[in-house]
Coordinates of C-alpha atoms and ligand atoms in Angstrom, one line a residue:
M240 CA 9.5 133.2 40.1
A241 CA 7.3 130.4 38.8
E242 CA 4.3 131.3 36.7
Q243 CA 1.2 131.6 38.9
S244 CA -2.4 130.7 38.5
K245 CA -5.1 132.8 40.2
L246 CA -8.0 131.5 42.2
S247 CA -10.8 133.7 43.6
L248 CA -12.7 132.2 46.5
G249 CA -15.0 133.9 49.0
G250 CA -14.0 137.4 47.8
K251 CA -10.2 136.7 48.2
D252 CA -7.6 136.1 45.6
Y253 CA -4.9 133.3 45.9
D254 CA -1.9 132.5 43.8
Y255 CA -0.8 129.0 43.1
P256 CA 2.5 128.2 41.3
I257 CA 2.4 126.4 37.9
I258 CA 5.0 123.6 37.6
K259 CA 6.2 122.5 34.3
G260 CA 7.3 118.9 33.5
S261 CA 9.8 118.0 30.8
V262 CA 6.8 117.5 28.4
G263 CA 3.1 117.3 28.9
P264 CA 0.5 119.4 30.7
D265 CA 1.5 121.9 33.3
V266 CA 0.3 121.3 36.8
I267 CA -1.1 123.7 39.3
D268 CA 0.6 123.2 42.7
I269 CA -2.3 123.3 45.1
R270 CA -0.6 121.8 48.1
K271 CA -1.3 124.9 50.1
L272 CA -4.9 125.3 49.0
Y273 CA -6.6 123.7 52.0
G274 CA -4.4 125.5 54.5
Q275 CA -5.0 128.8 52.9
T276 CA -8.6 128.6 51.8
G277 CA -10.2 125.8 53.8
A278 CA -11.5 124.2 50.6
F279 CA -10.6 120.9 48.9
T280 CA -10.6 120.2 45.2
F281 CA -13.1 117.6 43.9
D282 CA -11.9 115.1 41.3
P283 CA -13.4 111.6 41.5
G284 CA -11.5 109.2 39.3
F285 CA -8.5 111.7 39.4
T286 CA -9.3 112.8 35.8
S287 CA -7.4 116.2 36.4
T288 CA -5.2 115.4 39.3
A289 CA -1.5 114.6 39.2
A290 CA -0.9 112.5 42.3
C291 CA 2.9 112.3 42.0
E292 CA 6.0 113.4 40.1
S293 CA 7.5 110.6 37.9
A294 CA 10.3 110.2 35.4
L295 CA 9.3 106.7 34.2
T296 CA 6.6 106.8 31.6
Y297 CA 5.0 109.5 29.5
I298 CA 1.7 109.2 27.7
D299 CA 0.2 111.7 25.3
G300 CA -3.3 110.3 24.9
D301 CA -4.3 112.7 22.1
E302 CA -1.3 111.8 19.9
G303 CA -1.2 108.1 20.8
V304 CA 2.3 108.4 22.3
L305 CA 3.8 106.1 25.0
L306 CA 7.4 106.6 26.1
H307 CA 9.4 104.7 28.7
R308 CA 12.2 106.9 30.0
G309 CA 11.8 108.8 26.7
Y310 CA 11.9 105.8 24.3
P311 CA 8.8 105.2 22.1
I312 CA 7.0 101.9 22.9
G313 CA 7.0 100.9 19.2
Q314 CA 10.8 101.0 19.1
L315 CA 11.1 99.1 22.3
A316 CA 8.6 96.5 21.2
E317 CA 10.4 96.0 17.9
Q318 CA 14.0 96.3 18.9
S319 CA 14.4 95.6 22.6
S320 CA 13.7 92.7 25.0
F321 CA 11.6 92.6 28.2
M322 CA 14.7 92.2 30.3
E323 CA 16.2 95.3 28.7
V324 CA 13.0 97.3 29.2
S325 CA 12.9 96.1 32.8
Y326 CA 16.4 97.4 33.3
L327 CA 15.5 100.7 31.6
L328 CA 12.4 101.2 33.8
L329 CA 14.3 100.4 37.0
N330 CA 17.5 102.2 36.3
G331 CA 16.6 105.1 34.0
E332 CA 18.9 104.2 31.1
L333 CA 19.3 101.4 28.6
P334 CA 21.9 98.9 29.8
S335 CA 25.3 98.2 28.1
G336 CA 25.8 94.6 26.9
R337 CA 27.6 93.7 30.1
E338 CA 25.0 95.4 32.3
L339 CA 22.2 93.6 30.6
E340 CA 23.9 90.2 31.0
E341 CA 24.5 90.9 34.6
F342 CA 20.9 92.0 35.2
S343 CA 19.5 89.0 33.4
R344 CA 21.8 86.6 35.4
T345 CA 20.7 88.3 38.7
I346 CA 17.0 87.9 37.8
S347 CA 17.5 84.2 36.7
R348 CA 19.1 83.5 40.1
H349 CA 15.9 84.5 41.9
T350 CA 13.4 82.5 39.8
M351 CA 12.8 79.6 42.3
L352 CA 10.2 79.8 45.0
H353 CA 10.7 78.8 48.6
E354 CA 9.6 75.1 48.6
Q355 CA 7.2 75.8 51.5
L356 CA 5.4 78.4 49.3
M357 CA 4.5 75.8 46.8
S358 CA 2.2 74.1 49.4
F359 CA 0.1 77.3 49.3
Y360 CA -1.3 76.2 46.0
S361 CA -3.0 73.1 47.3
G362 CA -5.0 75.2 49.7
F363 CA -6.9 76.7 46.7
R364 CA -9.8 75.0 44.8
R365 CA -8.7 73.6 41.5
D366 CA -11.2 75.9 39.8
A367 CA -10.0 79.0 41.5
H368 CA -9.4 82.0 39.2
P369 CA -5.6 82.2 38.8
M370 CA -5.8 85.9 39.7
A371 CA -7.2 84.9 43.0
I372 CA -4.2 82.6 43.4
M373 CA -1.8 85.3 42.3
C374 CA -3.2 87.7 45.0
G375 CA -2.8 85.1 47.6
V376 CA 0.6 83.7 46.7
V377 CA 2.3 87.1 45.9
G378 CA 1.0 88.5 49.2
A379 CA 2.4 85.4 50.9
L380 CA 5.9 86.2 49.7
S381 CA 5.9 88.8 52.4
A382 CA 5.9 86.0 54.9
F383 CA 9.0 84.4 53.4
Y384 CA 11.6 87.1 52.5
H385 CA 12.4 88.9 55.8
D386 CA 16.0 89.7 54.9
S387 CA 15.2 92.6 52.6
T388 CA 12.2 94.5 53.9
D389 CA 13.8 97.7 55.2
I390 CA 12.2 99.9 52.5
A391 CA 14.4 102.8 53.5
D392 CA 17.5 100.9 52.4
P393 CA 17.9 101.1 48.5
K394 CA 19.8 97.7 48.5
H395 CA 16.8 96.0 50.2
R396 CA 14.4 97.6 47.8
K397 CA 16.6 96.4 44.9
I398 CA 16.6 92.8 46.2
S399 CA 12.8 92.8 46.7
S400 CA 12.3 94.2 43.2
H401 CA 14.5 91.6 41.6
R402 CA 12.7 88.8 43.6
L403 CA 9.3 90.0 42.4
I404 CA 10.3 90.3 38.8
A405 CA 12.1 86.9 38.9
K406 CA 9.5 84.9 40.8
M407 CA 6.4 86.2 39.0
P408 CA 6.7 83.8 36.0
T409 CA 7.2 80.9 38.4
I410 CA 4.1 81.9 40.4
A411 CA 2.0 82.5 37.3
A412 CA 3.0 79.3 35.6
A413 CA 2.3 77.3 38.8
A414 CA -1.2 78.9 39.0
Y415 CA -1.8 77.5 35.6
K416 CA -0.4 74.1 36.3
Y417 CA -2.5 73.8 39.4
S418 CA -5.7 74.6 37.5
V419 CA -5.0 71.9 34.9
G420 CA -3.7 69.3 37.4
Q421 CA -0.2 69.0 36.0
P422 CA 3.0 68.9 38.1
F423 CA 4.7 72.2 38.8
M424 CA 7.8 72.8 36.6
Y425 CA 10.9 74.2 38.2
P426 CA 12.6 77.0 36.3
D427 CA 15.4 76.2 33.9
N428 CA 17.8 79.2 34.0
R429 CA 19.5 78.3 30.7
L430 CA 16.4 79.7 29.1
S431 CA 15.5 83.4 28.6
Y432 CA 13.1 85.0 31.0
T433 CA 10.2 84.5 28.6
G434 CA 11.4 81.1 27.3
N435 CA 11.6 79.9 30.9
F436 CA 8.0 81.1 31.6
L437 CA 6.7 79.3 28.4
R438 CA 8.4 76.1 29.5
M439 CA 7.1 76.3 33.1
T440 CA 3.6 76.8 31.7
F441 CA 3.4 74.4 28.8
G442 CA 6.2 71.9 29.5
V443 CA 5.8 68.7 31.4
P444 CA 8.5 66.7 33.2
A445 CA 7.9 63.7 31.0
E446 CA 9.1 65.4 27.8
D447 CA 11.6 68.0 26.6
Y448 CA 10.1 71.3 25.9
E449 CA 11.2 73.2 22.8
V450 CA 10.7 76.9 22.9
I451 CA 9.5 78.2 19.5
P452 CA 11.5 81.4 18.9
E453 CA 8.7 83.3 17.2
I454 CA 6.3 82.5 20.1
E455 CA 9.0 83.5 22.6
R456 CA 9.5 86.8 20.7
A457 CA 5.7 87.5 20.6
M458 CA 5.3 86.7 24.3
D459 CA 8.3 88.9 25.1
R460 CA 6.8 91.7 23.1
I461 CA 3.5 91.3 24.9
F462 CA 5.4 91.6 28.2
I463 CA 7.1 94.8 26.9
L464 CA 3.8 96.3 25.9
H465 CA 2.4 95.8 29.4
A466 CA 5.5 96.7 31.4
D467 CA 4.4 100.1 32.6
H468 CA 1.6 102.5 31.9
E469 CA 2.1 105.6 34.1
Q470 CA -0.4 106.2 37.0
N471 CA -3.1 103.7 36.1
A472 CA -5.4 102.3 38.7
S473 CA -3.2 99.3 39.8
T474 CA 0.0 101.4 39.8
S475 CA -1.7 104.1 41.9
T476 CA -2.9 101.3 44.2
V477 CA 0.7 100.1 44.6
R478 CA 1.9 103.6 45.3
L479 CA -1.0 104.2 47.7
A480 CA -0.4 101.0 49.6
G481 CA 3.4 101.6 49.6
S482 CA 3.0 105.2 50.8
S483 CA 2.3 103.8 54.3
G484 CA 5.6 102.0 54.3
A485 CA 3.9 98.6 53.7
N486 CA 5.7 95.5 52.8
P487 CA 6.7 95.5 49.1
F488 CA 5.2 92.0 48.3
A489 CA 1.9 93.0 50.0
C490 CA 1.9 96.2 47.9
I491 CA 2.2 94.3 44.7
A492 CA -0.5 91.9 45.8
A493 CA -2.7 95.0 46.2
G494 CA -1.8 96.0 42.6
I495 CA -2.7 92.5 41.4
A496 CA -6.1 92.8 43.1
C497 CA -6.8 96.1 41.4
L498 CA -5.6 94.9 38.0
W499 CA -8.1 92.0 38.1
G500 CA -11.1 94.3 37.5
P501 CA -12.8 94.1 34.1
A502 CA -12.3 97.9 33.5
H503 CA -8.6 97.4 33.9
G504 CA -6.5 94.3 33.3
G505 CA -9.5 92.0 33.1
A506 CA -10.6 93.6 29.9
N507 CA -8.4 91.3 27.7
E508 CA -10.3 88.3 29.0
A509 CA -13.6 90.2 28.5
A510 CA -12.7 91.3 25.0
L511 CA -12.0 87.8 23.8
N512 CA -15.1 86.5 25.4
M513 CA -17.1 89.2 23.7
L514 CA -15.5 88.5 20.3
R515 CA -16.4 84.8 20.7
E516 CA -19.9 85.7 21.7
I517 CA -20.3 87.9 18.6
G518 CA -18.9 85.0 16.6
T519 CA -19.4 86.1 13.0
P520 CA -19.0 89.5 11.3
D521 CA -22.8 89.6 10.4
R522 CA -23.7 89.8 14.1
I523 CA -21.5 92.9 14.7
P524 CA -24.1 95.6 14.0
H525 CA -26.3 94.2 16.8
Y526 CA -23.5 94.5 19.3
I527 CA -22.6 98.0 18.0
E528 CA -26.2 99.0 18.7
R529 CA -26.1 97.5 22.1
A530 CA -22.8 99.4 22.9
K531 CA -24.5 102.7 21.9
D532 CA -27.7 102.0 23.9
K533 CA -27.7 104.0 27.1
N534 CA -30.1 101.6 28.7
D535 CA -27.9 98.6 28.0
P536 CA -24.8 98.1 30.3
F537 CA -23.0 96.4 27.4
R538 CA -19.7 98.0 26.3
L539 CA -17.4 97.1 23.5
M540 CA -14.6 95.5 25.6
G541 CA -11.1 96.4 24.4
F542 CA -12.4 99.7 23.3
G543 CA -11.9 103.1 24.8
H544 CA -9.3 104.4 27.2
R545 CA -9.1 106.9 30.0
V546 CA -6.0 108.5 28.5
Y547 CA -5.7 107.5 24.8
K548 CA -8.2 109.5 22.8
N549 CA -6.5 108.8 19.4
Y550 CA -5.2 105.3 19.2
D551 CA -3.5 103.1 21.8
P552 CA 0.0 102.6 20.3
R553 CA 0.2 99.2 21.9
A554 CA -2.9 98.0 19.9
T555 CA -1.0 98.7 16.7
V556 CA 1.9 96.4 17.7
M557 CA -0.6 93.8 19.0
Q558 CA -2.5 93.7 15.8
K559 CA 0.8 93.0 13.9
T560 CA 1.8 90.3 16.4
V561 CA -1.4 88.4 15.8
R562 CA -0.4 87.6 12.2
E563 CA 3.2 86.6 13.3
V564 CA 1.9 84.2 15.9
F565 CA -0.7 82.7 13.5
D566 CA 2.1 82.1 11.0
A567 CA 4.5 80.6 13.5
M568 CA 1.8 78.3 15.0
K569 CA 0.3 77.6 11.5
V570 CA -3.1 78.3 12.9
S571 CA -5.8 80.9 12.3
D572 CA -8.8 82.0 14.3
P573 CA -12.0 83.3 12.8
V574 CA -12.3 85.6 15.8
F575 CA -9.4 87.7 14.4
E576 CA -11.5 88.4 11.2
T577 CA -14.4 89.4 13.5
A578 CA -12.1 91.7 15.5
L579 CA -10.7 93.4 12.4
R580 CA -14.2 93.9 11.0
L581 CA -15.5 95.2 14.4
E582 CA -12.7 97.7 14.6
E583 CA -13.4 98.9 11.0
I584 CA -17.1 99.3 11.6
A585 CA -16.7 101.0 15.0
L586 CA -14.1 103.4 13.7
H587 CA -16.6 104.7 11.1
D588 CA -19.5 104.9 13.5
P589 CA -20.2 108.5 14.7
Y590 CA -20.8 107.3 18.3
F591 CA -17.3 105.9 18.6
V592 CA -15.7 108.7 16.5
E593 CA -17.3 111.5 18.6
K594 CA -16.4 109.8 21.9
K595 CA -12.9 109.0 20.6
L596 CA -13.2 105.3 21.3
F597 CA -10.5 103.2 19.7
P598 CA -9.2 99.7 20.2
N599 CA -6.9 99.5 23.3
V600 CA -4.1 97.0 24.1
D601 CA -6.6 94.4 25.2
F602 CA -8.5 94.2 21.9
Y603 CA -6.0 92.0 20.1
S604 CA -3.9 90.6 23.0
G605 CA -6.5 87.9 23.9
I606 CA -6.4 86.5 20.3
I607 CA -2.6 86.1 20.5
L608 CA -2.6 84.5 23.9
S609 CA -5.4 82.2 23.0
A610 CA -3.5 81.0 19.9
I611 CA -0.4 80.4 22.0
G612 CA -2.5 78.2 24.2
F613 CA -3.4 80.2 27.3
P614 CA -7.0 79.9 28.7
T615 CA -8.8 83.3 29.0
T616 CA -8.4 83.2 32.8
M617 CA -4.6 83.4 32.4
F618 CA -4.7 86.6 30.4
T619 CA -4.8 89.0 33.3
V620 CA -2.1 86.9 35.0
L621 CA 0.2 87.6 32.1
F622 CA -0.6 91.3 32.4
A623 CA 0.3 91.2 36.1
L624 CA 3.5 89.3 35.4
A625 CA 4.6 92.0 32.9
R626 CA 3.3 95.0 34.9
T627 CA 5.3 93.9 38.0
V628 CA 8.4 95.7 36.8
G629 CA 6.4 98.9 36.3
W630 CA 4.9 98.5 39.8
V631 CA 8.2 98.0 41.5
A632 CA 9.9 100.8 39.5
Q633 CA 7.1 103.2 40.5
W634 CA 7.2 102.0 44.1
N635 CA 11.0 102.6 44.2
E636 CA 10.6 106.0 42.7
M637 CA 7.9 106.9 45.2
I638 CA 10.0 105.7 48.2
S639 CA 13.0 107.7 47.0
D640 CA 11.0 110.8 46.4
P641 CA 11.8 113.4 49.2
N642 CA 8.3 114.8 48.8
Q643 CA 6.7 111.4 49.4
K644 CA 3.8 111.5 52.0
I645 CA 1.3 108.8 52.9
G646 CA -1.5 109.0 50.4
R647 CA -4.6 110.4 52.0
P648 CA -7.4 111.7 49.6
R649 CA -10.0 114.0 51.0
Q650 CA -13.8 113.9 50.4
L651 CA -16.9 115.9 49.8
Y652 CA -19.1 114.7 52.7
T653 CA -22.8 114.4 51.8
G654 CA -24.1 112.3 54.7
P655 CA -26.2 113.3 57.7
T656 CA -24.9 116.0 59.9
E657 CA -24.4 115.3 63.6
R658 CA -27.5 113.8 65.3
D659 CA -28.3 112.1 68.6
Y660 CA -28.3 108.3 69.0
V661 CA -31.8 106.9 69.3
P662 CA -32.1 103.8 71.6
I663 CA -33.4 100.7 69.7
G664 CA -36.7 100.6 71.5
K665 CA -37.5 104.2 70.4
R666 CA -36.8 103.8 66.7
Ligands
LIG95 N1 -18.2 100.9 24.6 C1 -19.2 101.7 24.4 N2 -19.2 103.0 25.0 C2 -18.1 103.3 25.7 C3 -17.0 102.5 25.8 C4 -17.1 101.2 25.2 N3 -16.0 100.4 25.4 N4 -16.1 103.1 26.6 C5 -16.6 104.3 26.9 N5 -17.8 104.5 26.3 C6 -18.7 105.7 26.4 C7 -19.3 105.8 27.8 O1 -20.6 105.2 27.8 C8 -19.4 107.3 27.9 O2 -20.5 107.7 27.2 P1 -21.3 109.0 27.8 O3 -20.3 110.2 27.7 O4 -22.4 109.2 26.8 O5 -21.8 108.7 29.2 C9 -18.1 107.8 27.2 O6 -17.8 106.8 26.2 C10 -17.0 108.0 28.1 O7 -16.8 106.8 28.9 P2 -16.2 106.8 30.4 O8 -16.6 105.5 31.0 O9 -16.6 108.0 31.1 O10 -14.6 106.9 30.1 P3 -13.5 106.5 31.1 O11 -12.3 107.2 30.7 O12 -14.0 106.7 32.5 O13 -13.4 104.9 30.8 C11 -12.6 102.8 30.1 C12 -12.3 104.3 30.2 C13 -11.4 102.1 29.6 C14 -12.9 102.3 31.5 C15 -13.9 102.6 29.2 O14 -13.6 103.1 27.9 C16 -14.3 101.1 29.2 O15 -15.0 100.7 30.0 N6 -13.8 100.3 28.1 C17 -14.1 98.9 28.1 C18 -13.1 98.2 29.0 C19 -11.7 98.1 28.5 O16 -11.5 97.8 27.3 N7 -10.8 98.4 29.4 C20 -9.3 98.3 29.1 C21 -8.6 99.6 29.3 S1 -7.0 99.5 28.5 C22 -6.1 98.5 29.6 C23 -5.5 99.2 30.7 O17 -4.7 100.1 30.4 O18 -5.8 98.9 31.8

């Protein structure tokens, strides 16, 4: 019999089974709690609540560990490719050479958008935030691909997943092209997934575009680092939206909307803006003081994480990639020196040490993306592009889970109790 945990409530004792994962904290199975006791648990922000069972990604925030299907993120970022990691997340195992080739070919076959979909872009203002365009256009995919929306059919789910992964670079690049007033570039399937995206973003029809291998590699690594991150806010949004049986494209659009927030994917944009505002290392102490001031809403963007309380392992790879990109592009950016100095100062400051606040993935990513040529508004778009594989893998896992139910949190009601309606003339 499973180990039990005991709860005493209203003078009665209840037993709840403890479930063990393959690694990580045990969970107390409280599914019968309400039925047996009439009480709910209260956990705003889900800080202590496991909302699902998953075999995709494991994070140990205290040790700074991130594993995809068991493989450490550092090894994947150094030795693998985004296509390979995508296959791994979707299928559970690393592909053989033949499987990877076949998977990459399948994805490349889905890179084009329905021509009618391209006309959606002209409905947006030229100065629209590309994340607003992403929400709209990805949601609109649900109006185009009717042949594969039976979510109970694994083949349909697979086609929708491949379409989403394949079309996201085309959609993201078009959002950028629209904002700068340049013509959309069609995909060139002779290029890699990442090379294709770079060409669609920075190429123009008037000239040949040469993909710089070091930049392609750095971009691919950024995609790997953002591919999945367990049950974060946007992934939970995708799962919650999908739990009602909603259209997969609409679910991913919901994930994009959630990712856009500055506390989540929007932090890379906010982090670079903050570093630029700080400007020079001599101004850092002023911003450190502001971050510590309870009466000042300012926070060090790119610092802190709900789960990592040691170091975000993705930030380590990012910091290294900054130098590689600078070398390949033969550029430098004083903001990098400011970032390194800020990290050093913050990591020795008792406030940040005690609260276990460390640089997260977003602290350095903006510096790299800016050096490659992306405007800050595109940063979260790139995050969404890469996270799409995580979202669809999690969505697929949820739909295939026999214990899956529509997500329906409960609440602690603190509003007025029942009272009689007062006609307007008597108020
Ligand atoms: N600067 C200054 N103080 C901070 C910061 C920060 N960046 N982050 C947290 N704190 C303080 C916060 O004020 C609180 O202090 P106190 O206990 O005295 O009230 C304490 O640390 C705990 O903060 P919290 O907001 O309760 O922690 P959380 O787990 O709810 O929030 C977070 C995590 C990432 C939202 C938060 O650290 C933050 O706002 N960071 C800046 C935004 C950011 O970089 N976000 C990117 C996250 S990584 C990308 C991703 O995976 O999506």
